[in-house]
């Protein structure tokens, strides 16, 4: 073998070893991020790597400031207890969720820890400039609370809109009256951190599949109801359904009543026109309620008009889910936002309606659940998009 060929082979081998090492770092960090603190022995069993390899990887992740080791608070058994490895929750993403009546900002750490959540209400639908200014102002007010150890990886914005995620542009957010808005660039200019933007419901679906009841489910339908309408996300054979240009999951524009209320999309009687949080708020006599407040108001109301509206919306929700079951054949349907409130108020009625309005062989056995993350699902999903590069290549 010539000297040049030998040198090329050595370099290729070194690159291969480097790729394996970085891939193993990602495997360990993801295991800790999604499954919580573990001992090195547990990591060895989980990953199939050698104990010495795990020790070296944990040490490197510690040097990168991404994990730490500590003795367990409680001892069990005899002998020296094994240190527990955990992600560093002070490695954070700032997440923001502008909706038609409020802007929600949160600080989310590795491991899905929501350190702080702030909801700023707005008397009118916030424009992009106003939303960006609110997010920047709230974050500025948080800076003193973020301790010196905090490392902000970036900002994730979840928007009820058609989003060109690659460009960071809101193509169309009709309920907010935004169009062709370079929202990522606007936030980066004001805040100074790398920013990613994505559709709110797609992010909620990702979070429920990673941290909620959809974990490990390969055929999943997620529907989220917010002030901005109804959106969703789906996983088919374990793959996220994003659609052309990332515009998939606009389930709110399935037509359920062709003679119904006009929709901005040009149709009439769309899913999100006949199932509306705004209609619930009006019958409750409220202008703006967050998810927890709305759930309490619905549960505590004895007004017949409120109960009639709940029944009407639950039936229409069942119609929409029935159609989607026939298209996607999910194993699990997860309901978030105010749709979870409707389900909890009329679980049996909704399940009967779905059975009546869907292909029986497909809907039989489908489980309907509420999102396990509740008010945090979209925020956690936005944080996941921010953490993607870090989780894929911790040493990058």
mmCIF file of C-alpha atoms in Angstrom:
data_model
loop_
_atom_site.group_PDB
_atom_site.id
_atom_site.type_symbol
_atom_site.label_atom_id
_atom_site.label_comp_id
_atom_site.label_asym_id
_atom_site.label_seq_id
_atom_site.Cartn_x
_atom_site.Cartn_y
_atom_site.Cartn_z
ATOM 1 C CA UNK A 1 0.000 0.000 0.000
ATOM 2 C CA UNK A 2 1.351 3.445 -0.943
ATOM 3 C CA UNK A 3 1.997 6.043 1.758
ATOM 4 C CA UNK A 4 -0.835 8.233 0.411
ATOM 5 C CA UNK A 5 -3.307 5.348 0.499
ATOM 6 C CA UNK A 6 -2.255 4.482 4.061
ATOM 7 C CA UNK A 7 -2.780 8.084 5.168
ATOM 8 C CA UNK A 8 -6.238 8.171 3.590
ATOM 9 C CA UNK A 9 -7.227 4.923 5.334
ATOM 10 C CA UNK A 10 -6.041 6.238 8.716
ATOM 11 C CA UNK A 11 -7.961 9.498 8.254
ATOM 12 C CA UNK A 12 -11.116 7.633 7.278
ATOM 13 C CA UNK A 13 -10.773 5.415 10.342
ATOM 14 C CA UNK A 14 -10.330 8.463 12.582
ATOM 15 C CA UNK A 15 -13.390 10.130 11.074
ATOM 16 C CA UNK A 16 -15.382 6.926 11.546
ATOM 17 C CA UNK A 17 -14.355 6.708 15.220
ATOM 18 C CA UNK A 18 -15.255 10.363 15.707
ATOM 19 C CA UNK A 19 -18.705 9.842 14.185
ATOM 20 C CA UNK A 20 -19.326 6.828 16.411
ATOM 21 C CA UNK A 21 -18.252 8.752 19.520
ATOM 22 C CA UNK A 22 -20.507 11.686 18.712
ATOM 23 C CA UNK A 23 -23.379 9.355 17.909
ATOM 24 C CA UNK A 24 -22.923 7.634 21.266
ATOM 25 C CA UNK A 25 -22.896 10.987 23.053
ATOM 26 C CA UNK A 26 -26.244 11.763 21.429
ATOM 27 C CA UNK A 27 -27.644 8.357 22.428
ATOM 28 C CA UNK A 28 -26.748 8.876 26.092
ATOM 29 C CA UNK A 29 -27.987 12.469 26.213
ATOM 30 C CA UNK A 30 -31.297 11.527 24.597
ATOM 31 C CA UNK A 31 -31.780 8.635 27.045
ATOM 32 C CA UNK A 32 -31.336 11.025 29.970
ATOM 33 C CA UNK A 33 -33.421 13.794 28.395
ATOM 34 C CA UNK A 34 -36.439 11.589 27.646
ATOM 35 C CA UNK A 35 -36.224 8.926 30.363
ATOM 36 C CA UNK A 36 -34.902 10.895 33.305
ATOM 37 C CA UNK A 37 -31.965 10.353 35.687
ATOM 38 C CA UNK A 38 -30.272 6.958 35.570
ATOM 39 C CA UNK A 39 -27.215 5.187 36.924
ATOM 40 C CA UNK A 40 -24.331 4.315 34.635
ATOM 41 C CA UNK A 41 -25.375 0.663 34.942
ATOM 42 C CA UNK A 42 -28.862 1.528 33.684
ATOM 43 C CA UNK A 43 -27.368 3.495 30.798
ATOM 44 C CA UNK A 44 -25.174 0.513 29.956
ATOM 45 C CA UNK A 45 -28.200 -1.799 29.814
ATOM 46 C CA UNK A 46 -30.281 0.713 27.874
ATOM 47 C CA UNK A 47 -27.698 1.532 25.217
ATOM 48 C CA UNK A 48 -25.851 -1.772 24.931
ATOM 49 C CA UNK A 49 -22.517 0.062 25.207
ATOM 50 C CA UNK A 50 -19.601 -1.078 27.377
ATOM 51 C CA UNK A 51 -19.372 0.237 30.943
ATOM 52 C CA UNK A 52 -16.047 1.892 30.186
ATOM 53 C CA UNK A 53 -17.576 3.589 27.141
ATOM 54 C CA UNK A 54 -20.506 4.892 29.202
ATOM 55 C CA UNK A 55 -18.077 6.219 31.834
ATOM 56 C CA UNK A 56 -16.129 8.104 29.168
ATOM 57 C CA UNK A 57 -19.287 9.474 27.517
ATOM 58 C CA UNK A 58 -20.797 10.643 30.821
ATOM 59 C CA UNK A 59 -17.512 12.337 31.696
ATOM 60 C CA UNK A 60 -17.453 14.157 28.355
ATOM 61 C CA UNK A 61 -21.089 15.239 28.634
ATOM 62 C CA UNK A 62 -20.240 16.535 32.108
ATOM 63 C CA UNK A 63 -17.350 18.571 30.712
ATOM 64 C CA UNK A 64 -19.748 20.007 28.137
ATOM 65 C CA UNK A 65 -22.028 21.116 30.976
ATOM 66 C CA UNK A 66 -24.910 18.948 29.798
ATOM 67 C CA UNK A 67 -25.097 16.352 32.602
ATOM 68 C CA UNK A 68 -24.065 15.906 36.214
ATOM 69 C CA UNK A 69 -23.627 12.984 38.592
ATOM 70 C CA UNK A 70 -24.679 12.789 42.223
ATOM 71 C CA UNK A 71 -25.340 10.127 44.849
ATOM 72 C CA UNK A 72 -29.032 9.247 45.238
ATOM 73 C CA UNK A 73 -30.894 10.995 48.045
ATOM 74 C CA UNK A 74 -32.062 7.640 49.440
ATOM 75 C CA UNK A 75 -29.927 4.555 49.790
ATOM 76 C CA UNK A 76 -31.267 1.108 48.991
ATOM 77 C CA UNK A 77 -29.539 -2.199 49.591
ATOM 78 C CA UNK A 78 -26.036 -2.675 50.870
ATOM 79 C CA UNK A 79 -22.720 -1.461 49.573
ATOM 80 C CA UNK A 80 -21.726 1.776 47.995
ATOM 81 C CA UNK A 81 -24.625 3.447 46.107
ATOM 82 C CA UNK A 82 -24.142 4.153 42.405
ATOM 83 C CA UNK A 83 -24.083 7.812 41.305
ATOM 84 C CA UNK A 84 -27.097 8.952 39.316
ATOM 85 C CA UNK A 85 -26.557 10.744 36.020
ATOM 86 C CA UNK A 86 -29.006 13.528 35.118
ATOM 87 C CA UNK A 87 -29.268 16.213 32.474
ATOM 88 C CA UNK A 88 -28.481 19.778 33.463
ATOM 89 C CA UNK A 89 -31.870 21.550 33.668
ATOM 90 C CA UNK A 90 -30.101 24.927 33.500
ATOM 91 C CA UNK A 91 -29.510 24.282 29.796
ATOM 92 C CA UNK A 92 -32.707 25.918 28.561
ATOM 93 C CA UNK A 93 -34.807 27.004 25.622
ATOM 94 C CA UNK A 94 -37.045 30.060 25.718
ATOM 95 C CA UNK A 95 -40.409 29.274 24.135
ATOM 96 C CA UNK A 96 -43.164 31.609 23.003
ATOM 97 C CA UNK A 97 -46.751 31.023 21.908
ATOM 98 C CA UNK A 98 -48.648 34.021 20.460
ATOM 99 C CA UNK A 99 -52.397 33.397 20.233
ATOM 100 C CA UNK A 100 -55.356 35.637 19.494
ATOM 101 C CA UNK A 101 -55.865 36.838 23.079
ATOM 102 C CA UNK A 102 -52.514 36.301 24.803
ATOM 103 C CA UNK A 103 -48.825 35.596 24.395
ATOM 104 C CA UNK A 104 -47.355 32.802 26.538
ATOM 105 C CA UNK A 105 -43.608 32.717 27.231
ATOM 106 C CA UNK A 106 -41.779 29.954 29.093
ATOM 107 C CA UNK A 107 -38.300 28.829 30.041
ATOM 108 C CA UNK A 108 -37.895 25.071 29.483
ATOM 109 C CA UNK A 109 -34.853 23.079 30.584
ATOM 110 C CA UNK A 110 -33.420 19.807 29.319
ATOM 111 C CA UNK A 111 -35.490 16.909 30.570
ATOM 112 C CA UNK A 112 -38.753 18.763 29.888
ATOM 113 C CA UNK A 113 -38.535 20.939 33.013
ATOM 114 C CA UNK A 114 -40.724 24.053 32.738
ATOM 115 C CA UNK A 115 -38.951 26.540 34.983
ATOM 116 C CA UNK A 116 -41.314 29.445 34.416
ATOM 117 C CA UNK A 117 -44.444 30.255 32.415
ATOM 118 C CA UNK A 118 -45.829 33.766 31.890
ATOM 119 C CA UNK A 119 -49.122 34.540 30.111
ATOM 120 C CA UNK A 120 -49.573 38.125 28.929
ATOM 121 C CA UNK A 121 -53.127 38.881 27.807
ATOM 122 C CA UNK A 122 -53.892 41.225 24.939
ATOM 123 C CA UNK A 123 -57.098 43.223 24.458
ATOM 124 C CA UNK A 124 -56.751 42.838 20.699
ATOM 125 C CA UNK A 125 -55.119 40.259 18.460
ATOM 126 C CA UNK A 126 -51.410 40.976 18.711
ATOM 127 C CA UNK A 127 -49.668 41.896 15.490
ATOM 128 C CA UNK A 128 -46.234 40.429 14.786
ATOM 129 C CA UNK A 129 -44.399 43.549 16.009
ATOM 130 C CA UNK A 130 -46.445 43.644 19.228
ATOM 131 C CA UNK A 131 -45.968 39.913 19.831
ATOM 132 C CA UNK A 132 -42.217 40.164 19.263
ATOM 133 C CA UNK A 133 -41.986 43.165 21.603
ATOM 134 C CA UNK A 134 -43.987 41.357 24.324
ATOM 135 C CA UNK A 135 -41.725 38.297 24.075
ATOM 136 C CA UNK A 136 -38.591 40.448 24.240
ATOM 137 C CA UNK A 137 -39.910 42.458 27.211
ATOM 138 C CA UNK A 138 -40.932 39.367 29.204
ATOM 139 C CA UNK A 139 -37.580 37.722 28.547
ATOM 140 C CA UNK A 140 -35.768 40.904 29.623
ATOM 141 C CA UNK A 141 -37.715 40.784 32.878
ATOM 142 C CA UNK A 142 -36.672 37.155 33.395
ATOM 143 C CA UNK A 143 -32.960 37.751 32.959
ATOM 144 C CA UNK A 144 -32.368 38.481 36.638
ATOM 145 C CA UNK A 145 -34.171 35.253 37.589
ATOM 146 C CA UNK A 146 -32.039 33.129 35.280
ATOM 147 C CA UNK A 147 -29.038 32.258 37.403
ATOM 148 C CA UNK A 148 -25.458 32.625 36.240
ATOM 149 C CA UNK A 149 -25.262 28.935 35.326
ATOM 150 C CA UNK A 150 -28.124 29.150 32.835
ATOM 151 C CA UNK A 151 -27.239 28.453 29.222
ATOM 152 C CA UNK A 152 -29.871 29.566 26.722
ATOM 153 C CA UNK A 153 -29.686 27.366 23.625
ATOM 154 C CA UNK A 154 -32.204 29.381 21.612
ATOM 155 C CA UNK A 155 -35.790 30.507 21.206
ATOM 156 C CA UNK A 156 -38.686 28.426 19.879
ATOM 157 C CA UNK A 157 -41.883 30.124 18.710
ATOM 158 C CA UNK A 158 -45.090 28.130 18.279
ATOM 159 C CA UNK A 159 -47.644 29.888 16.080
ATOM 160 C CA UNK A 160 -51.163 28.830 14.993
ATOM 161 C CA UNK A 161 -50.267 29.242 11.341
ATOM 162 C CA UNK A 162 -48.915 27.827 8.124
ATOM 163 C CA UNK A 163 -45.199 28.069 8.832
ATOM 164 C CA UNK A 164 -42.231 27.858 6.495
ATOM 165 C CA UNK A 165 -40.011 26.466 9.260
ATOM 166 C CA UNK A 166 -36.850 26.369 7.167
ATOM 167 C CA UNK A 167 -37.107 30.103 6.440
ATOM 168 C CA UNK A 168 -38.541 31.049 9.848
ATOM 169 C CA UNK A 169 -41.477 32.732 8.095
ATOM 170 C CA UNK A 170 -45.145 32.759 9.067
ATOM 171 C CA UNK A 171 -46.714 32.173 5.657
ATOM 172 C CA UNK A 172 -50.273 32.667 6.877
ATOM 173 C CA UNK A 173 -51.779 33.029 10.352
ATOM 174 C CA UNK A 174 -55.325 34.081 9.443
ATOM 175 C CA UNK A 175 -56.710 34.143 12.971
ATOM 176 C CA UNK A 176 -53.884 36.506 13.918
ATOM 177 C CA UNK A 177 -54.077 38.382 10.580
ATOM 178 C CA UNK A 178 -50.387 37.708 9.878
ATOM 179 C CA UNK A 179 -49.044 36.956 6.431
ATOM 180 C CA UNK A 180 -45.488 36.463 5.121
ATOM 181 C CA UNK A 181 -43.941 37.523 8.437
ATOM 182 C CA UNK A 182 -40.204 36.768 8.981
ATOM 183 C CA UNK A 183 -40.924 36.099 12.643
ATOM 184 C CA UNK A 184 -37.713 34.222 13.440
ATOM 185 C CA UNK A 185 -35.612 37.145 12.179
ATOM 186 C CA UNK A 186 -37.760 39.628 14.114
ATOM 187 C CA UNK A 187 -37.198 37.752 17.375
ATOM 188 C CA UNK A 188 -33.490 37.227 16.745
ATOM 189 C CA UNK A 189 -33.074 40.969 16.188
ATOM 190 C CA UNK A 190 -34.781 41.816 19.495
ATOM 191 C CA UNK A 191 -33.516 38.971 21.674
ATOM 192 C CA UNK A 192 -30.194 37.969 20.172
ATOM 193 C CA UNK A 193 -30.700 34.195 20.281
ATOM 194 C CA UNK A 194 -31.074 31.698 17.450
ATOM 195 C CA UNK A 195 -34.798 31.285 16.828
ATOM 196 C CA UNK A 196 -36.892 28.531 15.266
ATOM 197 C CA UNK A 197 -40.564 28.860 14.349
ATOM 198 C CA UNK A 198 -43.093 26.079 13.758
ATOM 199 C CA UNK A 199 -46.799 25.304 13.735
ATOM 200 C CA UNK A 200 -48.185 25.088 17.262
ATOM 201 C CA UNK A 201 -50.179 21.883 16.853
ATOM 202 C CA UNK A 202 -47.326 20.014 15.172
ATOM 203 C CA UNK A 203 -45.172 20.954 18.155
ATOM 204 C CA UNK A 204 -47.857 19.798 20.573
ATOM 205 C CA UNK A 205 -48.013 16.437 18.793
ATOM 206 C CA UNK A 206 -44.245 16.017 19.059
ATOM 207 C CA UNK A 207 -44.282 16.824 22.785
ATOM 208 C CA UNK A 208 -47.128 14.429 23.564
ATOM 209 C CA UNK A 209 -45.303 11.674 21.707
ATOM 210 C CA UNK A 210 -42.029 12.303 23.550
ATOM 211 C CA UNK A 211 -43.246 13.152 27.056
ATOM 212 C CA UNK A 212 -46.981 12.434 27.164
ATOM 213 C CA UNK A 213 -49.411 9.534 26.679
ATOM 214 C CA UNK A 214 -48.369 9.160 23.037
ATOM 215 C CA UNK A 215 -44.888 8.016 23.967
ATOM 216 C CA UNK A 216 -43.808 5.084 21.835
ATOM 217 C CA UNK A 217 -47.045 5.092 19.794
ATOM 218 C CA UNK A 218 -46.296 4.820 16.070
ATOM 219 C CA UNK A 219 -49.816 5.621 14.836
ATOM 220 C CA UNK A 220 -50.921 8.773 16.627
ATOM 221 C CA UNK A 221 -53.440 11.533 15.955
ATOM 222 C CA UNK A 222 -53.176 14.743 17.958
ATOM 223 C CA UNK A 223 -55.743 17.553 17.883
ATOM 224 C CA UNK A 224 -55.243 20.870 19.646
ATOM 225 C CA UNK A 225 -57.889 23.527 20.165
ATOM 226 C CA UNK A 226 -56.795 27.095 20.848
ATOM 227 C CA UNK A 227 -58.144 30.581 20.388
ATOM 228 C CA UNK A 228 -56.621 30.481 16.926
ATOM 229 C CA UNK A 229 -58.628 27.450 15.836
ATOM 230 C CA UNK A 230 -58.016 23.717 15.576
ATOM 231 C CA UNK A 231 -54.727 22.260 14.425
ATOM 232 C CA UNK A 232 -53.143 18.904 14.697
ATOM 233 C CA UNK A 233 -50.340 16.553 14.049
ATOM 234 C CA UNK A 234 -50.032 12.902 13.211
ATOM 235 C CA UNK A 235 -47.505 10.086 13.223
ATOM 236 C CA UNK A 236 -47.817 7.259 10.714
ATOM 237 C CA UNK A 237 -45.480 4.276 11.147
ATOM 238 C CA UNK A 238 -43.559 6.406 13.627
ATOM 239 C CA UNK A 239 -42.904 9.176 11.101
ATOM 240 C CA UNK A 240 -44.185 12.704 11.661
ATOM 241 C CA UNK A 241 -46.668 13.822 9.026
ATOM 242 C CA UNK A 242 -45.439 17.312 8.065
ATOM 243 C CA UNK A 243 -46.696 17.518 4.492
ATOM 244 C CA UNK A 244 -45.461 19.541 1.530
ATOM 245 C CA UNK A 245 -43.599 22.658 2.728
ATOM 246 C CA UNK A 246 -44.424 21.578 6.283
ATOM 247 C CA UNK A 247 -48.061 22.630 5.888
ATOM 248 C CA UNK A 248 -49.585 19.275 6.883
ATOM 249 C CA UNK A 249 -51.983 18.768 9.759
ATOM 250 C CA UNK A 250 -54.489 21.529 8.949
ATOM 251 C CA UNK A 251 -57.262 19.312 10.252
ATOM 252 C CA UNK A 252 -59.282 22.359 11.291
ATOM 253 C CA UNK A 253 -60.263 22.873 7.646
ATOM 254 C CA UNK A 254 -62.094 19.623 7.103
ATOM 255 C CA UNK A 255 -65.611 20.685 6.086
ATOM 256 C CA UNK A 256 -68.240 19.395 8.521
ATOM 257 C CA UNK A 257 -71.152 21.688 7.594
ATOM 258 C CA UNK A 258 -71.187 22.913 3.953
ATOM 259 C CA UNK A 259 -73.971 25.387 4.832
ATOM 260 C CA UNK A 260 -72.209 26.655 7.944
ATOM 261 C CA UNK A 261 -70.281 29.744 8.898
ATOM 262 C CA UNK A 262 -67.789 31.074 6.323
ATOM 263 C CA UNK A 263 -64.136 30.331 7.026
ATOM 264 C CA UNK A 264 -61.122 32.438 6.046
ATOM 265 C CA UNK A 265 -59.877 29.498 3.936
ATOM 266 C CA UNK A 266 -62.742 30.082 1.478
ATOM 267 C CA UNK A 267 -64.918 27.169 2.609
ATOM 268 C CA UNK A 268 -67.945 27.076 4.895
ATOM 269 C CA UNK A 269 -68.524 25.078 8.061
ATOM 270 C CA UNK A 270 -64.918 24.016 8.647
ATOM 271 C CA UNK A 271 -64.061 21.917 11.705
ATOM 272 C CA UNK A 272 -62.684 24.956 13.536
ATOM 273 C CA UNK A 273 -65.760 27.051 12.664
ATOM 274 C CA UNK A 274 -68.169 24.583 14.286
ATOM 275 C CA UNK A 275 -65.922 23.691 17.264
ATOM 276 C CA UNK A 276 -64.731 26.971 18.776
ATOM 277 C CA UNK A 277 -63.210 28.071 22.045
ATOM 278 C CA UNK A 278 -64.625 31.535 21.363
ATOM 279 C CA UNK A 279 -68.181 30.177 21.309
ATOM 280 C CA UNK A 280 -67.592 28.512 24.682
ATOM 281 C CA UNK A 281 -66.229 31.740 26.143
ATOM 282 C CA UNK A 282 -69.219 33.721 24.876
ATOM 283 C CA UNK A 283 -71.783 31.378 26.401
ATOM 284 C CA UNK A 284 -69.782 31.419 29.655
ATOM 285 C CA UNK A 285 -69.760 35.234 29.571
ATOM 286 C CA UNK A 286 -65.953 35.426 29.604
ATOM 287 C CA UNK A 287 -63.568 37.327 27.352
ATOM 288 C CA UNK A 288 -60.355 35.393 27.985
ATOM 289 C CA UNK A 289 -59.563 32.302 30.055
ATOM 290 C CA UNK A 290 -56.474 30.132 30.065
ATOM 291 C CA UNK A 291 -56.863 26.360 29.737
ATOM 292 C CA UNK A 292 -57.145 25.658 33.470
ATOM 293 C CA UNK A 293 -59.641 28.491 34.033
ATOM 294 C CA UNK A 294 -61.793 27.323 31.115
ATOM 295 C CA UNK A 295 -61.802 23.761 32.418
ATOM 296 C CA UNK A 296 -62.998 24.942 35.844
ATOM 297 C CA UNK A 297 -65.651 27.228 34.347
ATOM 298 C CA UNK A 298 -67.091 24.408 32.226
ATOM 299 C CA UNK A 299 -67.033 21.909 35.100
ATOM 300 C CA UNK A 300 -68.712 24.318 37.530
ATOM 301 C CA UNK A 301 -71.383 25.749 35.220
ATOM 302 C CA UNK A 302 -75.027 24.828 35.768
ATOM 303 C CA UNK A 303 -76.308 27.067 32.947
ATOM 304 C CA UNK A 304 -78.425 25.047 30.453
ATOM 305 C CA UNK A 305 -77.120 27.218 27.597
ATOM 306 C CA UNK A 306 -73.552 26.228 28.461
ATOM 307 C CA UNK A 307 -74.484 22.551 28.512
ATOM 308 C CA UNK A 308 -76.270 22.813 25.145
ATOM 309 C CA UNK A 309 -73.201 24.427 23.611
ATOM 310 C CA UNK A 310 -70.929 21.748 25.058
ATOM 311 C CA UNK A 311 -73.174 19.000 23.628
ATOM 312 C CA UNK A 312 -73.229 20.667 20.212
ATOM 313 C CA UNK A 313 -69.445 21.067 20.073
ATOM 314 C CA UNK A 314 -68.789 17.541 21.379
ATOM 315 C CA UNK A 315 -70.955 16.095 18.595
ATOM 316 C CA UNK A 316 -69.101 18.092 15.949
ATOM 317 C CA UNK A 317 -65.773 17.115 17.482
ATOM 318 C CA UNK A 318 -66.808 13.476 17.180
ATOM 319 C CA UNK A 319 -67.712 14.021 13.516
ATOM 320 C CA UNK A 320 -64.259 15.418 12.779
ATOM 321 C CA UNK A 321 -62.395 12.712 14.667
ATOM 322 C CA UNK A 322 -64.464 10.045 12.911
ATOM 323 C CA UNK A 323 -63.319 11.318 9.504
ATOM 324 C CA UNK A 324 -59.671 11.461 10.585
ATOM 325 C CA UNK A 325 -59.788 7.927 12.003
ATOM 326 C CA UNK A 326 -60.962 6.683 8.603
ATOM 327 C CA UNK A 327 -58.055 8.484 6.889
ATOM 328 C CA UNK A 328 -55.180 7.849 9.320
ATOM 329 C CA UNK A 329 -56.227 4.713 11.245
ATOM 330 C CA UNK A 330 -54.548 5.837 14.476
ATOM 331 C CA UNK A 331 -54.007 3.695 17.527
ATOM 332 C CA UNK A 332 -54.333 6.666 19.864
ATOM 333 C CA UNK A 333 -56.059 10.063 19.661
ATOM 334 C CA UNK A 334 -54.701 12.756 21.983
ATOM 335 C CA UNK A 335 -56.790 15.865 22.593
ATOM 336 C CA UNK A 336 -55.156 19.091 23.726
ATOM 337 C CA UNK A 337 -56.224 22.635 24.525
ATOM 338 C CA UNK A 338 -59.947 23.241 24.966
ATOM 339 C CA UNK A 339 -60.697 19.978 23.126
ATOM 340 C CA UNK A 340 -59.456 18.182 26.235
ATOM 341 C CA UNK A 341 -61.975 20.195 28.266
ATOM 342 C CA UNK A 342 -64.801 19.108 25.947
ATOM 343 C CA UNK A 343 -63.783 15.462 26.241
ATOM 344 C CA UNK A 344 -63.582 15.551 30.027
ATOM 345 C CA UNK A 345 -67.017 17.167 30.168
ATOM 346 C CA UNK A 346 -68.669 14.576 27.872
ATOM 347 C CA UNK A 347 -66.325 11.584 27.468
ATOM 348 C CA UNK A 348 -69.023 8.958 26.864
ATOM 349 C CA UNK A 349 -70.981 11.170 24.478
ATOM 350 C CA UNK A 350 -67.856 11.877 22.413
ATOM 351 C CA UNK A 351 -66.860 8.207 22.230
ATOM 352 C CA UNK A 352 -70.384 7.202 21.113
ATOM 353 C CA UNK A 353 -70.371 9.921 18.439
ATOM 354 C CA UNK A 354 -66.996 8.796 17.103
ATOM 355 C CA UNK A 355 -68.231 5.190 16.916
ATOM 356 C CA UNK A 356 -71.367 6.320 15.051
ATOM 357 C CA UNK A 357 -69.487 8.522 12.568
ATOM 358 C CA UNK A 358 -66.498 6.396 11.606
ATOM 359 C CA UNK A 359 -65.614 3.133 9.886
ATOM 360 C CA UNK A 360 -66.309 0.696 12.707
ATOM 361 C CA UNK A 361 -63.461 -1.705 11.978
ATOM 362 C CA UNK A 362 -61.018 1.221 12.113
ATOM 363 C CA UNK A 363 -62.392 3.007 15.167
ATOM 364 C CA UNK A 364 -62.792 -0.142 17.281
ATOM 365 C CA UNK A 365 -60.067 -0.171 19.876
ATOM 366 C CA UNK A 366 -58.875 3.382 19.207
ATOM 367 C CA UNK A 367 -58.074 5.036 22.528
ATOM 368 C CA UNK A 368 -59.070 8.661 23.168
ATOM 369 C CA UNK A 369 -57.092 10.496 25.838
ATOM 370 C CA UNK A 370 -56.401 14.039 26.928
ATOM 371 C CA UNK A 371 -52.911 15.419 26.593
ATOM 372 C CA UNK A 372 -50.782 14.590 29.595
ATOM 373 C CA UNK A 373 -48.858 17.852 29.330
ATOM 374 C CA UNK A 374 -51.888 20.156 29.301
ATOM 375 C CA UNK A 375 -50.844 23.839 29.186
ATOM 376 C CA UNK A 376 -47.209 22.855 28.613
ATOM 377 C CA UNK A 377 -47.544 20.662 25.512
ATOM 378 C CA UNK A 378 -46.957 23.329 22.841
ATOM 379 C CA UNK A 379 -44.211 24.983 24.897
ATOM 380 C CA UNK A 380 -42.387 21.675 25.384
ATOM 381 C CA UNK A 381 -42.717 20.952 21.683
ATOM 382 C CA UNK A 382 -41.181 24.319 20.823
ATOM 383 C CA UNK A 383 -38.309 23.586 23.210
ATOM 384 C CA UNK A 384 -37.739 20.248 21.476
ATOM 385 C CA UNK A 385 -37.212 22.037 18.159
ATOM 386 C CA UNK A 386 -34.654 24.302 19.837
ATOM 387 C CA UNK A 387 -32.853 21.332 21.410
ATOM 388 C CA UNK A 388 -32.812 19.239 18.188
ATOM 389 C CA UNK A 389 -29.275 20.169 17.124
ATOM 390 C CA UNK A 390 -27.917 19.763 20.651
ATOM 391 C CA UNK A 391 -29.542 16.339 21.076
ATOM 392 C CA UNK A 392 -28.358 15.202 17.658
ATOM 393 C CA UNK A 393 -24.753 16.273 18.252
ATOM 394 C CA UNK A 394 -23.929 17.322 21.832
ATOM 395 C CA UNK A 395 -20.299 17.952 20.923
ATOM 396 C CA UNK A 396 -21.120 19.926 17.769
#
